[in-house]
CSV table of C-alpha atoms and ligand atoms in Angstrom, one decimal:
chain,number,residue,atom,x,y,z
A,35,UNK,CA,29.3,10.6,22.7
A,36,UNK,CA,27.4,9.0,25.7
A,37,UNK,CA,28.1,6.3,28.1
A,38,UNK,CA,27.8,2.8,26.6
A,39,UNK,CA,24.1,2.0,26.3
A,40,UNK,CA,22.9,5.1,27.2
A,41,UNK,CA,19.7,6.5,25.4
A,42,UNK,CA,20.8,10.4,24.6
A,43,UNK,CA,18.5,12.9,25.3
A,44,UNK,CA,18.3,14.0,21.9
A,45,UNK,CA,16.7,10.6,20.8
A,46,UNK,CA,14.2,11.2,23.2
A,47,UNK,CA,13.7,14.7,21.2
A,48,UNK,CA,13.5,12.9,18.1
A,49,UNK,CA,11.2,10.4,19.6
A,50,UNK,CA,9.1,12.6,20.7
A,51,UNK,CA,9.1,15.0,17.2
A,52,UNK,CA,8.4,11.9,15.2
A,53,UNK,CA,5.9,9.7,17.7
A,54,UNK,CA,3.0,10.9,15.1
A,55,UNK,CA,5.0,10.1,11.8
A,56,UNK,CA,5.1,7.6,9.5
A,57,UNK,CA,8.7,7.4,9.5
A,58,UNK,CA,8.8,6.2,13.0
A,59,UNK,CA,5.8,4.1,12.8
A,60,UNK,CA,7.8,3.0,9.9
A,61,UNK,CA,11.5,2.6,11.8
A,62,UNK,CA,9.5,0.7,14.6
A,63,UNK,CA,7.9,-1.8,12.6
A,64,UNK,CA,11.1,-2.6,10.2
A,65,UNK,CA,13.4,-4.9,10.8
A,66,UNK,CA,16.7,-3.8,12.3
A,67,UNK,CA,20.0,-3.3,9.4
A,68,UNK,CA,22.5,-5.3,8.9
A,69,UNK,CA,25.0,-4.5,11.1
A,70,UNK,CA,27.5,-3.6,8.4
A,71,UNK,CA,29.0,0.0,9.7
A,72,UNK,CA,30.8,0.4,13.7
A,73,UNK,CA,31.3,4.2,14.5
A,74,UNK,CA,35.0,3.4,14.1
A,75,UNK,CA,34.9,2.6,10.5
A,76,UNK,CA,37.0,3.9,7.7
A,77,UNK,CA,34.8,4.1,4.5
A,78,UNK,CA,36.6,4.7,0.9
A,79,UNK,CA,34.3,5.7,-1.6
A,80,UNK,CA,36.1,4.6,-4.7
A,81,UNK,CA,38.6,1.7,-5.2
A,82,UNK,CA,42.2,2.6,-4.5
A,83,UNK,CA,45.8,1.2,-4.3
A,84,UNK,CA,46.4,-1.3,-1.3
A,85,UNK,CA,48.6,1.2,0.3
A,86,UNK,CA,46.6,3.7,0.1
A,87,UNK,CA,43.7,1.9,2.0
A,88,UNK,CA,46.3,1.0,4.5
A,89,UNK,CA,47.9,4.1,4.9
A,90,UNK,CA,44.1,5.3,6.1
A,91,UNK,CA,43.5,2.5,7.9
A,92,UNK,CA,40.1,2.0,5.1
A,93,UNK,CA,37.9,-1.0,6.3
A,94,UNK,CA,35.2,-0.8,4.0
A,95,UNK,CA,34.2,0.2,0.2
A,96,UNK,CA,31.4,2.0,-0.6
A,97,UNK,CA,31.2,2.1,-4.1
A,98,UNK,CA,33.3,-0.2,-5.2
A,99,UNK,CA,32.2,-0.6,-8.9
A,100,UNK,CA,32.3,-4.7,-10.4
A,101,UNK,CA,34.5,-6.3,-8.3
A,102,UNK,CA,37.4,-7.9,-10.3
A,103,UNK,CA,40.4,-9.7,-9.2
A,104,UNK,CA,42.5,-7.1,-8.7
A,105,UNK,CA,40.5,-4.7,-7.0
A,106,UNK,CA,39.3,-7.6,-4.4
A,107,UNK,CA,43.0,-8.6,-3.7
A,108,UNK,CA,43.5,-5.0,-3.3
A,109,UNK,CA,40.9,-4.6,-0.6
A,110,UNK,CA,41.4,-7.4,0.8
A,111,UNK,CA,40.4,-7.6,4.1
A,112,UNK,CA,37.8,-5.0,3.7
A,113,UNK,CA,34.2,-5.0,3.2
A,114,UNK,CA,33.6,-4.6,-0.1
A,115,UNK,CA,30.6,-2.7,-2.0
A,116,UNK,CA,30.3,-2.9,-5.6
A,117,UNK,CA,28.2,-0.2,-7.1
A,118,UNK,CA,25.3,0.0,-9.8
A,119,UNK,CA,24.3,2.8,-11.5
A,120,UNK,CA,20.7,3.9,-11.9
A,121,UNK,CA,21.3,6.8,-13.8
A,122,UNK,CA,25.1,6.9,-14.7
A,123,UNK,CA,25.2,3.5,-16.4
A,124,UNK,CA,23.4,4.3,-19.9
A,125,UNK,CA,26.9,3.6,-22.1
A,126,UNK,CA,26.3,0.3,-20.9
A,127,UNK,CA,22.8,-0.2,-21.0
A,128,UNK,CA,22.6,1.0,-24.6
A,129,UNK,CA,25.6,-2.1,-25.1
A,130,UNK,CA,23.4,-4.7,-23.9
A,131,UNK,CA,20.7,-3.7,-25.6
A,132,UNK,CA,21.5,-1.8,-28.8
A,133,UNK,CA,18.3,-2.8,-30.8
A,134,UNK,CA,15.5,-2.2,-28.3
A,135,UNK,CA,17.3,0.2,-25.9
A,136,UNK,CA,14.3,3.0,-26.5
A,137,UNK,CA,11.8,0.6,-24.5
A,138,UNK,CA,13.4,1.8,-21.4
A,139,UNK,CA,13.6,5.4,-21.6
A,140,UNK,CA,11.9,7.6,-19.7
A,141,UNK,CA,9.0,9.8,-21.3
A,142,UNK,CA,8.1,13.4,-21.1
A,143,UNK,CA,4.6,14.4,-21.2
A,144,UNK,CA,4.9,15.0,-24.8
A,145,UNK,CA,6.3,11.7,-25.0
A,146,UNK,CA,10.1,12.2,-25.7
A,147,UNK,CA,13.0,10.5,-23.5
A,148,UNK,CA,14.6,13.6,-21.7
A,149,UNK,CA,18.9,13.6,-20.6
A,150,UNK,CA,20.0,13.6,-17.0
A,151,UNK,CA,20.8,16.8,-16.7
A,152,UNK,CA,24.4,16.7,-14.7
A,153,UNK,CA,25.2,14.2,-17.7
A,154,UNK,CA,24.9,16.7,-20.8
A,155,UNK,CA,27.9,16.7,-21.9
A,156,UNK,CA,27.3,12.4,-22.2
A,157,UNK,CA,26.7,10.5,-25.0
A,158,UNK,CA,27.6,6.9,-26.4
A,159,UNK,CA,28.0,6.4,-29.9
A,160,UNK,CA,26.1,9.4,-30.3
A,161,UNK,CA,23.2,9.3,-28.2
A,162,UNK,CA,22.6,11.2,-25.0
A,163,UNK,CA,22.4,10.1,-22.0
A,164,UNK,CA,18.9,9.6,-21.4
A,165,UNK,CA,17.1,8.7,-18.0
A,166,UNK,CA,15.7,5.0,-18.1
A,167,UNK,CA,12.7,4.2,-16.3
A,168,UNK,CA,12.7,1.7,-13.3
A,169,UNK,CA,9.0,0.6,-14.3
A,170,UNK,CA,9.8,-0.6,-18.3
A,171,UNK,CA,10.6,-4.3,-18.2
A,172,UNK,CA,13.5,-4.2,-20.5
A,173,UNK,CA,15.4,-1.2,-18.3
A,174,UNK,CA,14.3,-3.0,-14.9
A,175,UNK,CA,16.6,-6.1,-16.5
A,176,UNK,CA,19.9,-4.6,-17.2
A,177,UNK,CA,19.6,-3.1,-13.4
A,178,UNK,CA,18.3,-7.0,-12.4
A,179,UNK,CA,21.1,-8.4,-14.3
A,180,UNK,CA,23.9,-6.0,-13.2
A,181,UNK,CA,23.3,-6.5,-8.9
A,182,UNK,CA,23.4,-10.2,-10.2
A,183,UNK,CA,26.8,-9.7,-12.0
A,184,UNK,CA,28.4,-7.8,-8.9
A,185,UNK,CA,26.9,-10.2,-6.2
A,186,UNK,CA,28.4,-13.4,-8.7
A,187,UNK,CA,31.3,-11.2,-8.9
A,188,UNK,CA,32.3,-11.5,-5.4
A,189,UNK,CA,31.0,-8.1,-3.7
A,190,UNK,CA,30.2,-8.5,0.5
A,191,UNK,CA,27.2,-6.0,-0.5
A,192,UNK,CA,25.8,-3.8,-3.4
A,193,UNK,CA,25.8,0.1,-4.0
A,194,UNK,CA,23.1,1.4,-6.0
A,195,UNK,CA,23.5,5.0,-6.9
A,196,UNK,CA,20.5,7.0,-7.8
A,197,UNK,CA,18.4,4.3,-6.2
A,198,UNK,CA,15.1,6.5,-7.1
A,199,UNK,CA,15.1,5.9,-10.6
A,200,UNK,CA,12.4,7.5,-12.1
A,201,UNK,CA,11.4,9.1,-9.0
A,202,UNK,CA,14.3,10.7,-8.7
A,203,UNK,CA,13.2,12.9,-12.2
A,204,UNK,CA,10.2,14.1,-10.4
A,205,UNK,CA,11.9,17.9,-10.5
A,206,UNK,CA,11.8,17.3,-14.6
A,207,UNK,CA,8.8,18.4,-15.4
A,208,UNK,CA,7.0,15.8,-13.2
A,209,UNK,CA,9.5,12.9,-14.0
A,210,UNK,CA,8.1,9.8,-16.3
A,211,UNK,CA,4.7,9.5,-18.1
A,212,UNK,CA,5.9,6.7,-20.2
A,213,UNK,CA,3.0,4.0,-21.3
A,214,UNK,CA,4.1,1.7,-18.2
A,215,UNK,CA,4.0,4.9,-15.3
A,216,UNK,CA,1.0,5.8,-16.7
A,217,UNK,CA,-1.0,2.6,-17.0
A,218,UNK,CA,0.1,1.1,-13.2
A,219,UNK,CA,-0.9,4.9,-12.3
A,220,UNK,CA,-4.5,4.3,-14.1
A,221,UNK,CA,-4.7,0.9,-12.5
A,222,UNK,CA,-3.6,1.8,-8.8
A,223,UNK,CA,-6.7,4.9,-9.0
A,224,UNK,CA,-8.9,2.1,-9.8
A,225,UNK,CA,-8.2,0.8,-6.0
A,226,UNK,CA,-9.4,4.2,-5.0
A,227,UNK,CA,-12.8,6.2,-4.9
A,228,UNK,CA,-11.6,9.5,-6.0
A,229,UNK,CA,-14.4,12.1,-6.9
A,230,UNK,CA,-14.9,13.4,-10.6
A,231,UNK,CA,-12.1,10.7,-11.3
A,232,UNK,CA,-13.8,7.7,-13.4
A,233,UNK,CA,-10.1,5.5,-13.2
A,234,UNK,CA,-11.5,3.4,-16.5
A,235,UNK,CA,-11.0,5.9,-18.8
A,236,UNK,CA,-8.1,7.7,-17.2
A,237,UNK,CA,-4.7,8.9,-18.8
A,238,UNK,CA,-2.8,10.9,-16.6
A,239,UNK,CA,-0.2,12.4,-19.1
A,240,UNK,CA,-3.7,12.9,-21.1
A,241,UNK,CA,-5.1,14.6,-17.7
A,242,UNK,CA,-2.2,16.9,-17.7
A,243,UNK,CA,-1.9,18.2,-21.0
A,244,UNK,CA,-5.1,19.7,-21.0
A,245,UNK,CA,-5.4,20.7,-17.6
A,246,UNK,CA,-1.7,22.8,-18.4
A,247,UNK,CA,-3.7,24.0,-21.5
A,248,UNK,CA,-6.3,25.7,-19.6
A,249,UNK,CA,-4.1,28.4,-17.8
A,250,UNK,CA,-1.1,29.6,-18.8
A,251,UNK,CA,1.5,29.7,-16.1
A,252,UNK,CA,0.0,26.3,-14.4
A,253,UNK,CA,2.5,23.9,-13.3
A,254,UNK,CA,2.1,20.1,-13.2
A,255,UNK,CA,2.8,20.2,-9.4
A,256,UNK,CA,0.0,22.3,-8.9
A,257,UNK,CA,-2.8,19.7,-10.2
A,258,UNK,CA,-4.9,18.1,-7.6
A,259,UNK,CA,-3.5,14.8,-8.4
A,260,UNK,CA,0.2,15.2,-7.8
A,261,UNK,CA,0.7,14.2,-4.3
A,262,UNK,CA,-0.8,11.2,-5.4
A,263,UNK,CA,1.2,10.8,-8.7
A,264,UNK,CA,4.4,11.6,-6.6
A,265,UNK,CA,3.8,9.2,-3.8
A,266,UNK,CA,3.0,6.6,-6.4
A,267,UNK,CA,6.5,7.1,-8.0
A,268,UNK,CA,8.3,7.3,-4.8
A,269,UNK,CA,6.5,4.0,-3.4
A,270,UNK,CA,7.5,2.7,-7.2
A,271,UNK,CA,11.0,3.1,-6.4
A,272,UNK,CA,10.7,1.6,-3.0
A,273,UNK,CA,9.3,-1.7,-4.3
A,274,UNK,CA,12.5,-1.6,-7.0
A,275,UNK,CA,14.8,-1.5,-4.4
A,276,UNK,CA,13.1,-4.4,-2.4
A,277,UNK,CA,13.1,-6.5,-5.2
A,278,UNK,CA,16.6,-6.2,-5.6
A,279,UNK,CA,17.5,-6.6,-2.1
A,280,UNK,CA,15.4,-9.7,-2.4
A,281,UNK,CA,17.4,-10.8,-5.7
A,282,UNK,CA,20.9,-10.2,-4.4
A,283,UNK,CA,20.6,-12.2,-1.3
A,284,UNK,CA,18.8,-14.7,-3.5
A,285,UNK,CA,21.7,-15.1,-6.2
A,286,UNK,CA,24.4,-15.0,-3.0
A,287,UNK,CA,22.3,-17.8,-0.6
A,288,UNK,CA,23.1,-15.3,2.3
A,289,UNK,CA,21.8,-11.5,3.2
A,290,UNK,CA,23.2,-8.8,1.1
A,291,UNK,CA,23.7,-5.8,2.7
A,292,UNK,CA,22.7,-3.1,0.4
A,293,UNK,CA,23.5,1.3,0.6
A,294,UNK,CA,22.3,3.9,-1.4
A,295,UNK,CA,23.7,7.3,-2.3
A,296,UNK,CA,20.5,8.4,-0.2
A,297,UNK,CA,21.3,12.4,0.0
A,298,UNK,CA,18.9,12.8,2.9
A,299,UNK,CA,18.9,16.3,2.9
A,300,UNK,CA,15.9,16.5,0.2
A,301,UNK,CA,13.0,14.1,2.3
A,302,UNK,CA,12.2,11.8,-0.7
A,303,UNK,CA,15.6,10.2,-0.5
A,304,UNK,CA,14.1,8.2,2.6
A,305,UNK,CA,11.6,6.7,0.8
A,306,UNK,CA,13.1,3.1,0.8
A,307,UNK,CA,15.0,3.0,4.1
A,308,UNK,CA,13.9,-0.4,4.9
A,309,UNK,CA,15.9,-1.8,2.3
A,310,UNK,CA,19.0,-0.3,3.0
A,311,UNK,CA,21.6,-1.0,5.8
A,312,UNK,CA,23.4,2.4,5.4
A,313,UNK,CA,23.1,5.4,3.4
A,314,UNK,CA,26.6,6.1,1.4
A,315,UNK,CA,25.6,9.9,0.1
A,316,UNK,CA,26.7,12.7,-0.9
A,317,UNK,CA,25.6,15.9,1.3
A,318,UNK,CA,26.0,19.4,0.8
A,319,UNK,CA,28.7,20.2,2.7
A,320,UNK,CA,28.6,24.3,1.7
A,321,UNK,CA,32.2,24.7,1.4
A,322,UNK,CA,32.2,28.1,-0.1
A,323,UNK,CA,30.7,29.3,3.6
A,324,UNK,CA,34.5,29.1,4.6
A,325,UNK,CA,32.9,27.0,8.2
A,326,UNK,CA,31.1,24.2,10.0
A,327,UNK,CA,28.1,23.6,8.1
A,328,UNK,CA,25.0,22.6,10.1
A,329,UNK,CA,23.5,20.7,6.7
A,330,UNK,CA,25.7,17.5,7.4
A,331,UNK,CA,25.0,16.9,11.1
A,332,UNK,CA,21.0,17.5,10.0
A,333,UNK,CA,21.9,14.7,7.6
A,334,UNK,CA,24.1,12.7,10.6
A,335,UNK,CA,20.7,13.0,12.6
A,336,UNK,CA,18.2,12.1,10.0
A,337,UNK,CA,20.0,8.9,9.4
A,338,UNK,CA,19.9,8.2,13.0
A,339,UNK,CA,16.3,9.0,13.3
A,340,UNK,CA,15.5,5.8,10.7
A,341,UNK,CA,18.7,3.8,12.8
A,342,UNK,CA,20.9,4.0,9.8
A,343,UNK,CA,24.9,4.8,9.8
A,344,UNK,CA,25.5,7.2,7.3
A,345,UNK,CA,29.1,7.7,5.3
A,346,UNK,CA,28.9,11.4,3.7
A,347,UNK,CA,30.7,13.2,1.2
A,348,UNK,CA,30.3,16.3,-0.1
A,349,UNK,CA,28.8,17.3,-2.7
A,350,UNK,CA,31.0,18.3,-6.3
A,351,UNK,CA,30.7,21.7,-5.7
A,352,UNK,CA,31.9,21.5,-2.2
A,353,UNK,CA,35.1,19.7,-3.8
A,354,UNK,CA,35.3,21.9,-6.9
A,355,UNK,CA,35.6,24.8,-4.1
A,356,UNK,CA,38.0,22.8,-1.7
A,357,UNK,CA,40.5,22.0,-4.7
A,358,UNK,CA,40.4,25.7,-6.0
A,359,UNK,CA,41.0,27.1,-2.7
A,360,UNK,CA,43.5,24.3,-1.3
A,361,UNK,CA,41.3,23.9,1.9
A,362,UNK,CA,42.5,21.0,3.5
A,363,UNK,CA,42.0,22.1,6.8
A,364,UNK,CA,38.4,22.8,6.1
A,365,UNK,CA,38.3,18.9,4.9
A,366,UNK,CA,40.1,18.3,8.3
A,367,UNK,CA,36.9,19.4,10.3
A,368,UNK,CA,34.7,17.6,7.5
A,369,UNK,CA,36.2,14.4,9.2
A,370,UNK,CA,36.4,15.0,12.9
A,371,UNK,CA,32.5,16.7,12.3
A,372,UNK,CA,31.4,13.3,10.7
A,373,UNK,CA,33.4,11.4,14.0
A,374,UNK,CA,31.9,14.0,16.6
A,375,UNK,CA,28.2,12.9,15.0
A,376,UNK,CA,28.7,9.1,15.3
A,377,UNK,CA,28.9,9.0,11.9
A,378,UNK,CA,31.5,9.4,9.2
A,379,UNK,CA,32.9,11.5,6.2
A,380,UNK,CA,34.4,8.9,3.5
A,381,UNK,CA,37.9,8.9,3.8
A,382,UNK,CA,38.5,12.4,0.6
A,383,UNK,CA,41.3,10.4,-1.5
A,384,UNK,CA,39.7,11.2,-4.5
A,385,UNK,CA,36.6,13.7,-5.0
A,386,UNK,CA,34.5,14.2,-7.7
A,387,UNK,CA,34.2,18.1,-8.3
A,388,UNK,CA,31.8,19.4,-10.8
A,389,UNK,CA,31.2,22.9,-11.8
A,390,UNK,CA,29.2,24.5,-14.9
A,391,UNK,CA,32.3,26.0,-16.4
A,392,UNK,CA,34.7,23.0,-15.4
A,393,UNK,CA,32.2,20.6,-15.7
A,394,UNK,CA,33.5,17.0,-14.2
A,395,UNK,CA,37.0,17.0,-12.3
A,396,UNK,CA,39.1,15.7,-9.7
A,397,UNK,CA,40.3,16.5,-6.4
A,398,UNK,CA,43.3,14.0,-5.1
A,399,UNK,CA,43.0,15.1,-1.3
A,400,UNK,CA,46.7,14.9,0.3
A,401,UNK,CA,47.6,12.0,2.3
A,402,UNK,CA,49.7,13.0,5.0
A,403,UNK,CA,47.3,15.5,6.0
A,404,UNK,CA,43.9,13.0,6.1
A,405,UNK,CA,45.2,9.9,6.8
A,406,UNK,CA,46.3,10.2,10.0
A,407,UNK,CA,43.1,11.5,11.3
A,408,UNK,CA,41.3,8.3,9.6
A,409,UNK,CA,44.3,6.3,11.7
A,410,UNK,CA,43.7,8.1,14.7
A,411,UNK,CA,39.8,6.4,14.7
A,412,UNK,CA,41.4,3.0,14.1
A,413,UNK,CA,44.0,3.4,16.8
A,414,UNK,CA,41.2,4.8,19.8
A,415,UNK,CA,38.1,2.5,18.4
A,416,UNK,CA,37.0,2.5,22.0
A,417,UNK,CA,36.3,6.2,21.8
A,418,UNK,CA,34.1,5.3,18.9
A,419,UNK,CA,32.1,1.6,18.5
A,420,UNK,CA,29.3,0.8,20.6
A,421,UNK,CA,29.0,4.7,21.8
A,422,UNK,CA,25.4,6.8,21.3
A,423,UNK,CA,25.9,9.9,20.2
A,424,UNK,CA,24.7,12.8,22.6
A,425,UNK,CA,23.4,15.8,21.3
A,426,UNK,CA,21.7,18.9,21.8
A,427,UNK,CA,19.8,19.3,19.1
A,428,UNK,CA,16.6,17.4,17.4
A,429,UNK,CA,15.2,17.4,13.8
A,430,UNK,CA,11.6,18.2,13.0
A,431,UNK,CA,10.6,17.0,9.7
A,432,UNK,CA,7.5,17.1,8.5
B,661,LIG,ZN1,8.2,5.5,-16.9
């Protein structure tokens, strides 16, 4: 940390990296956040007893499902975030709409929905867990309807988890060619000259097929069009989470302030920035190095690069690894690393862990050991708010 006001040299490094990218042309020409995050504050990621916030000193709720009642009295006091689900919530999208659900589903080039693949072992009354797709009308409605229902509900600001939606199945297979991706594809070529491309008569899923048919061993993400067909999904998602922004602070007559579980470790995860006041993610921590990990300070400084606060966690491996091994300690310098960066680790009450074998479990981090490090930030905020952070050390990213 810096003298107050101060402009650390390793700005100027990052400054100078990005001067020539869009990002920053980008950063310069967005408006600033919401100011929603100080450095001193203590994030929970899920809801949790009153005195367990208070015994961490927790000022603000990350992903703090539909608020009810209960859990707003609970966190009362605290800036509350509840969370939608662009992935995770299928149970309840096929509830809304059991008769027509299968408009929404994503499509794979042969033109079958495919299942999120951390969410096998899924299913509601008997279907898989499929992957919807944030370009069919009737999936962009339940996601529409539920930031309505949490806004109405009484959240201070909104949560979207896998806020790519479709573009964020881009590693399966090349993500979505249902009839909707596919025709606004078609129709966005037809803005562009492209040569040997006649955009009229274009399918790309059609494209594809037979260009994978040619050569065995081709790959879609070899074909001359897929920087185009990957930006256009990415940009898709962008415009998604715009809208939304746009429809929460409509339904709520005041700005919303919206996060994302951004993990901005893989580049694409950056794509909507501008709509986001901080990035709540989870970042690979590598636990199982048994040390410091210089991936979350990367991620500390890419979120500072775009002027965003970011509240980490680890990933479910790192926490499957921490509850096996009973490393606490290592947690310990999880926290103070987050604090150090100007940034923050969410306060570890309880982790998601996931492994193959164990699949989805649960890691109830002990109190007396986090807490007070969480209370120690509450009790010395000068050490924190209104600091730059000072470091040694820029990011290049191309
Ligand atoms: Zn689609």
């Amino acid at each position: 940390m810096g003298a107050p006001g101060s402009i650390s040299r390793m700005k100027l490094l990052l400054a100078a990296v990005c001067a020539l990218s869009p990002v920053a042309a980008l950063t310069a020409a967005s408006p600033p956040p919401l100011p929603v995050l100080t450095r001193s504050d203590v994030v929970f990621m899920y809801q949790a007893a009153r005195e367990i916030y208070q015994e961490y000193g927790a000022t603000v709720l990350a992903w703090g499902g539909t608020p009810r009642p209960a859990s707003l009295q609970a966190a009362a006091g605290m800036k509350f975030f509840g969370s939608v689900g662009m992935v995770t919530e299928f149970a309840r999208y096929h509830e809304r709409f059991p008769a027509n659900y299968e408009e929404g589903l994503c499509r794979d080039l042969h033109g079958k929905p495919y299942q999120v693949p951390w969410l096998t072992d899924h299913q509601h009354n008997g279907v898989p867990f499929w992957w919807c797709c944030t370009r069919q009308p009737r999936f962009r409605q339940y996601i529409s309807e539920r930031v309505v229902e949490t806004v109405k509900a009484g959240a201070h600001g909104v949560h979207i988890d896998d806020h790519l939606g479709t573009a964020g199945s881009l590693f399966i297979g090349g993500g979505c060619f249902c009839a909707r991706c596919a025709a606004e594809f078609q129709a966005e070529l037809k803005l562009e000259a492209i040569p040997g491309i006649d955009p009229r008569n274009f399918n790309y899923p059609e494209v594809l097929r037979s260009w994978l048919a040619e050569a065995p061993g081709r790959k879609v993400e070899g074909h001359p069009l897929w920087p185009r067909w990957r930006a256009y999904q990415l940009r898709g998602a962008a415009n998604f989470m715009s809208e939304l922004r746009e429809l929460a602070a409509k339904t709520a007559g005041r700005p919303v302030p919206m996060s994302a579980n951004a993990c901005l470790l893989w580049g694409p995860h950056l794509s909507d920035f501008q709509t986001l006041d901080f990035f709540s993610a989870e970042i690979d921590h590598h636990a199982s190095a048994l040390k410091l990990s210089p991936a979350p300070v990367a991620a500390y400084r890419m979120a500072e690069a775009v002027r965003r606060p970011l509240a980490s966690t680890a990933s479910g491996g790192d926490w499957a690894f921490v509850k096996e091994r009973n490393l606490a300690g290592l947690v310990q310098g999880w926290i103070a690393l987050g604090y150090a960066c100007g940034h923050s680790l969410m306060a570890p009450n309880r982790q998601w862990c996931y492994t193959k074998e164990k699949g989805t479990h649960w890691y109830e981090g002990p109190r007396e050991k986090f807490a007070p490090l969480y209370r120690f930030v509450r009790e010395h905020r000068a050490l924190f708010d209104e600091l730059e952070t000072h470091a040694d050390l820029a990011v290049a990213y191309a």
